[in-house]
Coordinates of N, CA and C in Angstrom, one line a residue:
X929 N 80.1 59.3 64.9 CA 80.7 60.1 66.1 C 82.1 60.2 66.0
X930 N 82.8 61.3 66.2 CA 84.4 61.6 66.0 C 85.0 60.8 67.3
X931 N 86.1 60.2 66.9 CA 86.8 59.7 68.1 C 87.2 60.5 69.3
X932 N 87.4 61.8 68.9 CA 87.7 62.7 70.1 C 86.2 63.2 70.9
X933 N 85.4 62.7 70.5 CA 84.0 62.9 71.3 C 83.8 61.7 72.2
X934 N 84.6 60.6 72.3 CA 84.2 59.7 72.9 C 84.1 59.9 74.5
X935 N 84.8 60.9 75.1 CA 84.7 61.1 76.5 C 83.8 62.3 76.9
X936 N 83.0 62.7 75.9 CA 82.1 63.7 76.1 C 80.8 63.2 76.4
X937 N 80.1 63.7 77.7 CA 78.9 62.9 77.8 C 77.7 63.3 77.0
X938 N 77.6 64.5 76.5 CA 76.7 64.8 75.6 C 76.8 64.3 74.2
X939 N 78.0 63.7 74.0 CA 78.1 63.1 72.4 C 77.8 61.6 72.6
X940 N 77.5 61.0 73.8 CA 77.3 59.7 74.0 C 75.9 59.4 73.8
X941 N 75.4 59.0 72.7 CA 74.0 58.7 72.6 C 73.8 57.2 72.2
X942 N 72.7 56.6 72.3 CA 72.5 55.3 72.1 C 70.6 55.2 71.4
X943 N 70.6 54.8 70.2 CA 69.4 54.8 69.4 C 68.6 53.4 69.8
X944 N 69.0 52.4 70.6 CA 68.4 51.4 71.1 C 66.9 51.3 71.5
X945 N 65.9 50.5 71.2 CA 64.7 50.5 71.8 C 64.7 49.9 73.1
X946 N 64.2 50.5 74.2 CA 64.2 50.0 75.6 C 63.0 49.4 76.0
X947 N 61.9 50.2 76.1 CA 60.6 50.0 76.4 C 59.5 49.8 75.5
X948 N 58.5 48.9 75.8 CA 57.5 48.7 74.8 C 56.3 48.2 75.5
X949 N 55.0 48.9 75.1 CA 53.8 48.5 75.8 C 52.7 48.6 74.8
X950 N 51.6 48.0 74.8 CA 50.6 47.9 73.8 C 49.3 48.3 74.6
X951 N 48.7 49.4 74.2 CA 47.3 49.7 74.5 C 46.3 48.8 74.2
X952 N 45.8 48.2 75.1 CA 44.9 47.2 75.0 C 43.4 47.8 74.5
X953 N 43.1 48.9 74.7 CA 41.8 49.6 74.2 C 41.8 49.8 72.7
X954 N 43.1 50.0 72.3 CA 43.1 50.7 70.8 C 43.9 49.8 69.9
X955 N 44.9 48.9 70.5 CA 45.8 48.2 69.7 C 46.9 48.9 69.2
X956 N 47.3 49.9 69.9 CA 48.4 50.8 69.5 C 49.5 50.4 70.4
X957 N 50.7 50.3 69.7 CA 51.9 50.0 70.3 C 52.8 51.2 70.5
X958 N 53.3 51.3 71.7 CA 54.2 52.5 71.9 C 55.6 51.8 72.3
X959 N 56.7 52.4 71.7 CA 57.9 52.1 71.8 C 59.0 53.1 72.2
X960 N 59.8 52.9 73.3 CA 60.5 54.0 73.6 C 62.2 53.8 73.0
X961 N 62.6 54.6 72.5 CA 63.8 54.5 71.8 C 65.0 55.7 72.4
X962 N 65.8 55.1 73.2 CA 66.9 55.9 73.9 C 67.3 57.1 73.0
X963 N 67.3 58.2 73.7 CA 67.9 59.6 73.2 C 67.0 59.9 71.8
X964 N 66.0 59.4 71.4 CA 65.0 59.5 70.5 C 63.7 60.1 70.9
X965 N 62.9 59.2 71.4 CA 61.6 59.6 71.9 C 60.7 58.2 72.0
X966 N 59.4 58.5 71.9 CA 58.5 57.5 72.0 C 57.8 57.4 70.6
X967 N 57.7 56.3 70.0 CA 57.0 55.9 68.9 C 55.7 55.2 69.1
X968 N 54.7 55.4 68.0 CA 53.5 55.0 68.3 C 53.1 54.5 67.0
X969 N 52.1 53.4 66.9 CA 51.7 52.8 65.5 C 50.7 51.7 65.9
X970 N 50.0 51.3 65.0 CA 49.2 49.9 65.2 C 50.0 48.7 65.2
X971 N 49.6 47.8 66.4 CA 50.2 46.6 66.7 C 50.2 45.6 65.5
X972 N 48.8 45.7 64.8 CA 48.6 44.9 63.7 C 49.5 45.0 62.4
X973 N 50.2 46.2 62.4 CA 51.0 46.5 61.4 C 50.8 48.0 60.7
X974 N 52.0 48.5 60.2 CA 51.9 50.0 59.8 C 52.8 50.5 60.1
X975 N 53.1 51.9 59.7 CA 54.3 52.7 60.1 C 54.2 53.3 61.7
X976 N 55.3 53.5 62.3 CA 55.3 54.0 63.6 C 55.7 55.4 63.3
X977 N 55.1 56.2 64.2 CA 55.3 57.8 64.0 C 55.9 58.1 65.3
X978 N 56.9 59.1 65.2 CA 57.5 59.6 66.5 C 56.6 60.4 67.2
X979 N 56.0 60.0 68.1 CA 54.9 60.7 69.1 C 55.2 61.9 69.9
X980 N 56.6 61.4 70.5 CA 57.0 62.4 71.5 C 58.7 62.4 71.5
X981 N 59.3 63.4 71.3 CA 60.7 63.5 71.2 C 61.4 63.8 72.6
X982 N 62.5 63.2 73.0 CA 63.5 63.5 74.1 C 64.3 64.7 73.8
X983 N 64.9 65.2 75.0 CA 65.9 66.0 74.8 C 67.3 65.3 74.4
X984 N 67.4 64.1 74.6 CA 68.3 63.3 74.1 C 69.7 63.7 74.3
X985 N 70.6 63.1 73.3 CA 72.0 63.7 73.4 C 72.2 64.7 72.4
X986 N 73.2 65.5 72.6 CA 73.3 66.6 71.5 C 73.9 66.1 70.1
X987 N 74.0 64.8 70.3 CA 74.7 64.3 69.0 C 73.7 63.4 68.4
X988 N 72.5 63.1 69.0 CA 71.4 62.5 68.4 C 70.8 63.5 67.4
X989 N 70.0 62.7 66.4 CA 69.4 63.4 65.3 C 68.1 64.1 65.8
X990 N 67.7 63.8 67.1 CA 66.7 64.4 67.8 C 66.9 65.3 69.0
X991 N 66.8 66.4 69.2 CA 67.3 67.2 70.1 C 66.1 68.5 70.4
X992 N 65.1 68.1 71.3 CA 64.1 69.0 71.6 C 64.3 69.5 72.9
X993 N 64.8 70.7 73.2 CA 65.2 71.3 74.1 C 64.1 71.8 75.2
X994 N 62.7 71.5 74.5 CA 61.7 71.8 75.6 C 60.9 70.3 76.0
X995 N 61.5 69.3 75.6 CA 61.1 68.0 76.1 C 61.2 67.7 77.5
X996 N 60.1 67.1 78.1 CA 60.3 66.8 79.7 C 61.0 65.4 79.7
X997 N 61.4 64.7 78.7 CA 62.0 63.4 78.8 C 63.4 63.6 78.6
X998 N 64.3 63.5 79.5 CA 65.8 63.8 79.4 C 66.4 62.2 79.2
X999 N 67.7 62.4 78.7 CA 68.3 60.9 78.5 C 68.1 60.0 79.8
X1000 N 67.7 58.8 79.6 CA 67.0 58.3 78.3 C 65.5 57.8 78.6
X1001 N 64.7 58.0 77.6 CA 63.5 57.2 77.8 C 63.7 55.7 77.8
X1002 N 63.1 55.2 78.9 CA 63.2 53.7 79.1 C 62.0 52.9 79.3
X1003 N 61.5 52.3 80.2 CA 60.3 51.7 80.3 C 59.0 52.5 80.3
X1004 N 58.0 51.7 79.3 CA 56.8 52.4 79.4 C 55.8 51.4 80.1
X1005 N 54.6 52.0 80.5 CA 53.7 51.2 81.1 C 52.3 52.1 80.9
X1006 N 51.0 51.5 80.9 CA 49.8 52.2 80.8 C 48.9 52.0 82.1
X1007 N 48.3 52.9 82.6 CA 47.5 52.9 83.7 C 45.8 52.7 83.1
X1008 N 45.2 52.0 83.4 CA 43.8 52.0 82.9 C 42.9 52.4 83.8
X1009 N 42.1 53.5 83.9 CA 41.2 53.9 84.6 C 39.8 53.3 84.5
X1010 N 39.0 53.4 85.5 CA 37.7 52.5 85.5 C 36.8 53.5 84.2
X1011 N 36.9 54.8 84.1 CA 36.1 55.5 83.1 C 36.5 55.4 81.7
X1012 N 37.7 54.6 81.4 CA 38.2 54.4 80.2 C 39.5 55.3 79.8
X1013 N 39.8 56.3 80.8 CA 41.1 57.1 80.8 C 42.3 56.1 80.8
X1014 N 43.1 56.5 80.2 CA 44.4 55.8 80.0 C 45.7 56.8 80.1
X1015 N 46.5 56.3 81.0 CA 47.7 57.1 81.2 C 49.1 56.4 80.6
X1016 N 49.8 56.9 79.7 CA 51.0 56.3 79.6 C 52.1 56.9 80.2
X1017 N 52.9 55.8 81.1 CA 54.0 56.3 82.1 C 55.2 56.1 81.4
X1018 N 56.4 56.9 81.4 CA 57.5 56.7 80.7 C 58.6 57.0 81.6
X1019 N 59.7 56.2 81.8 CA 60.8 56.3 82.7 C 61.7 57.3 82.1
X1020 N 62.1 58.4 82.6 CA 63.2 59.4 82.0 C 64.5 59.6 83.1
X1021 N 65.6 58.8 82.6 CA 66.6 58.5 83.5 C 67.3 59.9 83.8
X1022 N 67.3 60.7 82.8 CA 68.0 62.0 83.2 C 69.1 62.2 83.7
X1023 N 69.4 62.7 84.9 CA 70.8 63.1 85.4 C 71.7 61.8 85.8
X1024 N 71.0 60.8 85.8 CA 71.7 59.4 86.2 C 72.9 59.3 85.2
X1025 N 72.9 59.9 84.1 CA 74.0 59.8 83.0 C 75.1 60.4 83.4
X1026 N 75.2 61.2 84.6 CA 76.4 62.0 85.0 C 76.3 63.5 84.4
X1027 N 75.5 64.0 83.5 CA 75.5 65.2 83.2 C 75.2 66.2 84.3
X1028 N 75.7 67.4 84.3 CA 75.2 68.4 85.0 C 73.8 68.6 84.9
X1029 N 72.8 68.5 86.1 CA 71.5 68.7 85.9 C 71.1 70.0 85.5
X1030 N 70.7 70.3 84.3 CA 70.4 71.5 83.8 C 68.8 71.9 84.0
X1031 N 68.1 70.8 84.2 CA 66.7 71.3 84.2 C 66.1 70.8 85.6
X1032 N 66.1 71.8 86.6 CA 65.6 71.4 88.0 C 64.3 71.3 88.2
X1033 N 63.5 72.2 87.5 CA 62.1 72.2 87.7 C 61.5 72.4 86.5
X1034 N 60.2 71.6 86.2 CA 59.8 70.5 87.0 C 60.8 69.3 86.8
X1035 N 60.7 68.3 87.8 CA 61.8 67.2 87.8 C 61.8 66.3 86.8
X1036 N 62.6 66.7 85.9 CA 62.7 65.9 84.5 C 63.7 64.8 84.7
X1037 N 64.6 65.1 85.5 CA 65.7 63.9 85.7 C 65.4 63.0 86.8
X1038 N 65.7 61.6 86.6 CA 65.2 60.5 87.3 C 63.7 60.6 87.8
X1039 N 62.9 60.8 86.6 CA 61.3 61.1 86.8 C 60.7 60.1 86.0
X1040 N 59.4 60.3 86.2 CA 58.5 59.5 85.5 C 57.5 60.4 84.8
X1041 N 57.1 60.4 83.6 CA 56.6 61.3 82.7 C 55.4 60.7 82.5
X1042 N 54.0 61.4 82.5 CA 52.6 61.0 82.5 C 51.9 61.6 81.1
X1043 N 51.6 60.8 80.3 CA 50.7 61.3 79.2 C 49.4 60.6 79.3
X1044 N 48.2 61.4 79.0 CA 46.9 60.7 78.7 C 47.1 60.6 77.3
X1045 N 46.6 59.1 76.8 CA 46.5 58.7 75.3 C 45.1 58.5 75.1
X1046 N 44.9 58.9 73.8 CA 43.7 58.9 73.2 C 43.8 59.3 71.7
X1047 N 42.8 59.6 71.0 CA 42.5 59.8 69.6 C 43.5 61.0 69.1
X1048 N 43.8 61.9 70.1 CA 44.6 62.9 69.9 C 46.2 62.9 70.0
X1049 N 46.6 61.7 70.4 CA 47.8 61.3 70.6 C 48.4 61.5 72.1
X1050 N 49.5 62.0 72.6 CA 50.1 62.0 73.5 C 49.8 63.2 74.3
X1051 N 49.0 63.4 75.2 CA 48.6 64.6 75.9 C 49.3 64.6 77.3
X1052 N 50.4 65.6 77.3 CA 51.3 65.5 78.6 C 50.4 66.1 79.8
X1053 N 50.5 65.4 80.8 CA 50.0 65.7 82.1 C 51.0 66.2 83.0
X1054 N 52.4 65.9 83.0 CA 53.3 66.2 84.0 C 54.3 65.1 84.2
X1055 N 55.2 65.2 85.3 CA 56.2 64.3 85.5 C 56.1 64.2 87.2
X1056 N 56.6 63.1 87.8 CA 56.9 63.1 89.0 C 58.2 62.2 89.5
X1057 N 58.7 62.4 90.7 CA 59.7 61.5 90.9 C 59.2 60.7 92.3
X1058 N 60.0 59.7 92.5 CA 59.8 58.8 93.7 C 60.9 59.2 94.7
X1059 N 60.6 60.2 95.8 CA 61.5 60.7 96.4 C 61.7 59.8 97.6
X1060 N 63.0 60.2 98.5 CA 63.2 59.6 99.6 C 61.9 59.8 100.8
X1061 N 61.5 58.8 101.4 CA 60.5 59.0 102.3 C 60.9 57.6 103.5
X1062 N 60.8 58.2 104.7 CA 61.4 57.6 105.8 C 62.8 56.8 105.6
X1063 N 62.6 55.4 105.7 CA 63.7 54.4 105.4 C 63.9 54.1 103.9
X1064 N 62.9 54.6 103.0 CA 63.0 54.4 101.6 C 63.6 55.4 101.0
X1065 N 64.8 55.0 100.2 CA 65.5 55.9 99.6 C 64.9 56.3 97.9
X1066 N 65.3 57.3 97.5 CA 64.9 57.7 96.2 C 65.3 56.9 95.1
X1067 N 64.3 56.8 93.9 CA 64.6 56.2 92.8 C 65.4 56.9 91.9
X1068 N 66.6 56.3 91.3 CA 67.5 56.7 90.6 C 67.9 56.0 89.3
X1069 N 68.0 56.4 88.3 CA 68.4 55.6 87.0 C 67.6 54.5 86.7
X1070 N 66.3 54.7 86.8 CA 65.1 53.4 86.6 C 65.3 53.0 85.3
X1071 N 65.4 51.7 85.0 CA 65.2 51.2 83.6 C 63.7 50.7 83.3
X1072 N 62.8 50.8 84.4 CA 61.3 50.6 84.0 C 60.5 50.6 84.9
X1073 N 59.2 50.5 84.7 CA 58.2 50.5 85.7 C 57.0 49.8 85.1
X1074 N 56.2 49.5 86.2 CA 54.7 48.8 85.7 C 53.7 49.4 86.8
X1075 N 52.5 49.6 86.3 CA 51.5 50.0 87.1 C 50.3 49.3 86.8
X1076 N 49.2 49.1 87.8 CA 48.1 48.4 87.8 C 47.2 49.0 88.6
X1077 N 45.8 49.3 88.0 CA 45.0 49.9 88.7 C 43.9 49.2 89.4
X1078 N 44.1 48.0 89.5 CA 43.2 46.9 90.2 C 43.6 47.1 91.7
X1079 N 42.9 47.0 92.6 CA 43.1 47.1 94.1 C 43.9 45.8 94.4
X1080 N 45.1 45.8 95.4 CA 45.9 44.7 95.8 C 46.1 45.0 97.3
X1081 N 46.4 43.9 98.0 CA 46.6 44.0 99.3 C 47.6 44.9 99.8
X1082 N 47.3 46.0 100.6 CA 47.9 47.1 101.0 C 47.9 48.4 100.0
X1083 N 47.2 48.2 98.9 CA 47.4 49.0 97.7 C 45.8 49.2 97.1
X1084 N 44.9 49.7 97.8 CA 43.4 49.7 97.5 C 43.1 50.4 96.2
X1085 N 44.2 51.2 95.8 CA 43.8 52.2 94.5 C 44.7 51.7 93.4
X1086 N 45.5 50.6 93.6 CA 46.5 50.3 92.6 C 47.9 50.5 93.1
X1087 N 48.7 50.0 92.2 CA 50.3 50.3 92.6 C 51.0 50.4 91.3
X1088 N 52.2 51.4 91.7 CA 53.1 51.7 90.7 C 54.4 51.2 91.3
X1089 N 55.1 50.4 90.4 CA 56.2 49.5 90.8 C 57.4 49.8 90.0
X1090 N 58.5 50.1 90.4 CA 59.6 50.7 89.7 C 60.9 50.1 90.1
X1091 N 61.9 49.9 89.1 CA 63.0 49.4 89.4 C 64.1 50.7 89.9
X1092 N 64.7 50.5 90.9 CA 65.6 51.5 91.3 C 67.0 51.0 91.0
X1093 N 67.7 51.9 90.3 CA 69.1 51.5 89.8 C 70.2 51.6 90.9
X1094 N 69.7 52.3 91.9 CA 70.6 52.0 93.2 C 69.9 51.8 94.4
X1095 N 70.3 50.7 95.2 CA 69.6 50.4 96.3 C 70.4 51.3 97.4
X1096 N 69.8 52.5 97.6 CA 70.5 53.2 98.5 C 71.2 54.4 97.6
X1097 N 70.7 55.6 98.1 CA 71.0 56.8 97.0 C 72.5 56.9 96.6
X1098 N 72.7 57.3 95.4 CA 74.0 57.6 95.1 C 73.9 59.0 94.7
X1099 N 74.6 59.6 95.5 CA 74.9 61.3 95.4 C 75.8 61.5 94.6
X1100 N 77.0 60.8 94.5 CA 78.0 60.9 93.5 C 77.8 60.0 92.4
X1101 N 77.3 60.5 91.3 CA 76.9 59.8 90.3 C 78.0 59.2 89.3
X1102 N 79.2 59.5 89.6 CA 80.3 58.7 89.1 C 80.8 57.6 89.7
X1103 N 80.1 57.5 90.9 CA 80.4 56.1 91.5 C 79.7 54.7 91.4
X1104 N 79.6 53.7 92.1 CA 79.1 52.7 91.9 C 78.1 52.2 93.3
X1105 N 77.3 51.3 92.8 CA 76.4 50.7 93.9 C 76.5 49.2 93.8
X1106 N 76.3 48.7 94.9 CA 76.4 47.2 95.0 C 75.4 46.6 94.4
X1107 N 74.1 47.0 94.4 CA 73.0 46.4 94.0 C 71.8 47.3 93.5
X1108 N 70.8 46.8 92.9 CA 69.6 47.5 92.5 C 68.3 47.1 93.5
X1109 N 67.4 47.6 93.2 CA 66.1 47.2 94.1 C 64.8 47.7 93.3
X1110 N 63.7 47.5 94.2 CA 62.4 47.8 93.6 C 61.6 48.8 94.4
X1111 N 60.8 49.6 94.2 CA 60.0 50.5 94.9 C 58.5 50.1 94.7
X1112 N 57.7 50.4 95.5 CA 56.3 50.2 95.4 C 55.5 51.4 96.0
X1113 N 54.7 52.2 95.2 CA 54.1 53.2 95.6 C 52.6 53.3 95.3
X1114 N 51.8 53.6 96.2 CA 50.2 53.7 96.0 C 50.0 54.6 95.0
X1115 N 49.0 54.2 94.0 CA 48.9 55.1 93.0 C 48.2 56.4 93.2
X1116 N 47.4 56.3 94.3 CA 46.5 57.5 95.0 C 47.5 58.5 95.0
X1117 N 48.8 58.2 95.6 CA 49.7 59.1 96.0 C 50.2 60.0 95.0
X1118 N 50.5 59.2 93.9 CA 51.0 59.7 92.5 C 49.9 60.6 91.9
X1119 N 48.6 60.2 91.9 CA 47.5 60.7 91.6 C 47.2 62.2 91.9
X1120 N 47.4 62.3 93.2 CA 47.0 63.4 94.1 C 48.1 64.4 94.0
X1121 N 49.4 64.1 93.4 CA 50.4 65.0 93.4 C 50.3 65.9 92.1
X1122 N 49.4 65.4 91.2 CA 49.0 66.3 90.0 C 48.0 67.4 90.2
X1123 N 48.0 68.3 89.6 CA 47.0 69.4 89.6 C 46.6 69.7 88.3
X1124 N 45.2 69.3 87.8 CA 44.1 68.5 88.7 C 44.7 67.1 89.0
X1125 N 44.1 66.3 89.9 CA 44.5 65.1 90.2 C 44.3 64.2 89.0
X1126 N 45.1 63.0 89.1 CA 44.9 62.1 87.9 C 43.8 61.1 88.4
X1127 N 43.2 60.4 87.5 CA 42.1 59.5 88.0 C 42.6 58.3 88.8
X1128 N 41.7 57.9 89.7 CA 41.9 56.7 90.5 C 40.8 55.7 90.5
X1129 N 40.9 54.5 90.2 CA 39.9 53.5 90.1 C 39.4 53.3 91.5
X1130 N 37.9 53.3 91.6 CA 37.3 53.0 93.0 C 37.8 51.7 93.5
X1131 N 37.9 51.3 94.8 CA 38.2 50.4 95.3 C 37.2 49.2 95.0
X1132 N 37.6 48.0 94.7 CA 36.8 46.7 94.2 C 36.5 46.9 92.7
X1133 N 37.0 48.0 92.0 CA 36.7 47.7 90.5 C 37.6 46.7 89.9
X1134 N 37.0 45.9 89.0 CA 37.6 44.7 88.3 C 37.3 45.1 86.9
X1135 N 38.4 45.2 86.1 CA 38.3 45.5 84.8 C 37.8 44.4 84.0
X1136 N 37.7 42.9 84.4 CA 37.4 41.9 83.9 C 35.7 41.8 84.0
X1137 N 35.1 42.4 84.8 CA 33.7 42.4 85.0 C 32.9 43.3 84.0

């Protein structure tokens, strides 16, 4: 990077790995590398392959303008449905970096991208945001999330839990916030927002039985 590029947002890129998750059904590891993409490979050893690129930074060696993951790809987690379907969820920080939001529809900034995983690689299903609802503020600049398909108290269809970079929405992305927080979302609400809907495990399903 040239010295004169230091203050240009598009020139600021980070190649470190942020999120990692292992598909327990296949022994495949998925690793999210900021401004580059999602890598996959056998956890037992072998070469990693770039399975999905991000829009990244314009200074990154990866720049896919069609990608649904905008700066940065962060945490990764997998939802296991009762019928064997598995969804890889990736945090896409997007507009939290202060760039002018260039991609408004679908919601690729401050969003979570869903892929179905299987023998054919990553099959994109779409993206969703955790928006303001009642007294709950929206999720911005998430560093990661986790999801579980087993029923829990108050969440009979499983729950999606995400870190929220701003406890209270930050409209001026150049500002600061005093704290972060966590949001809990019923998985069925997320599943029903997709067309066709994503899989939801039946209440009482136990993956250990």
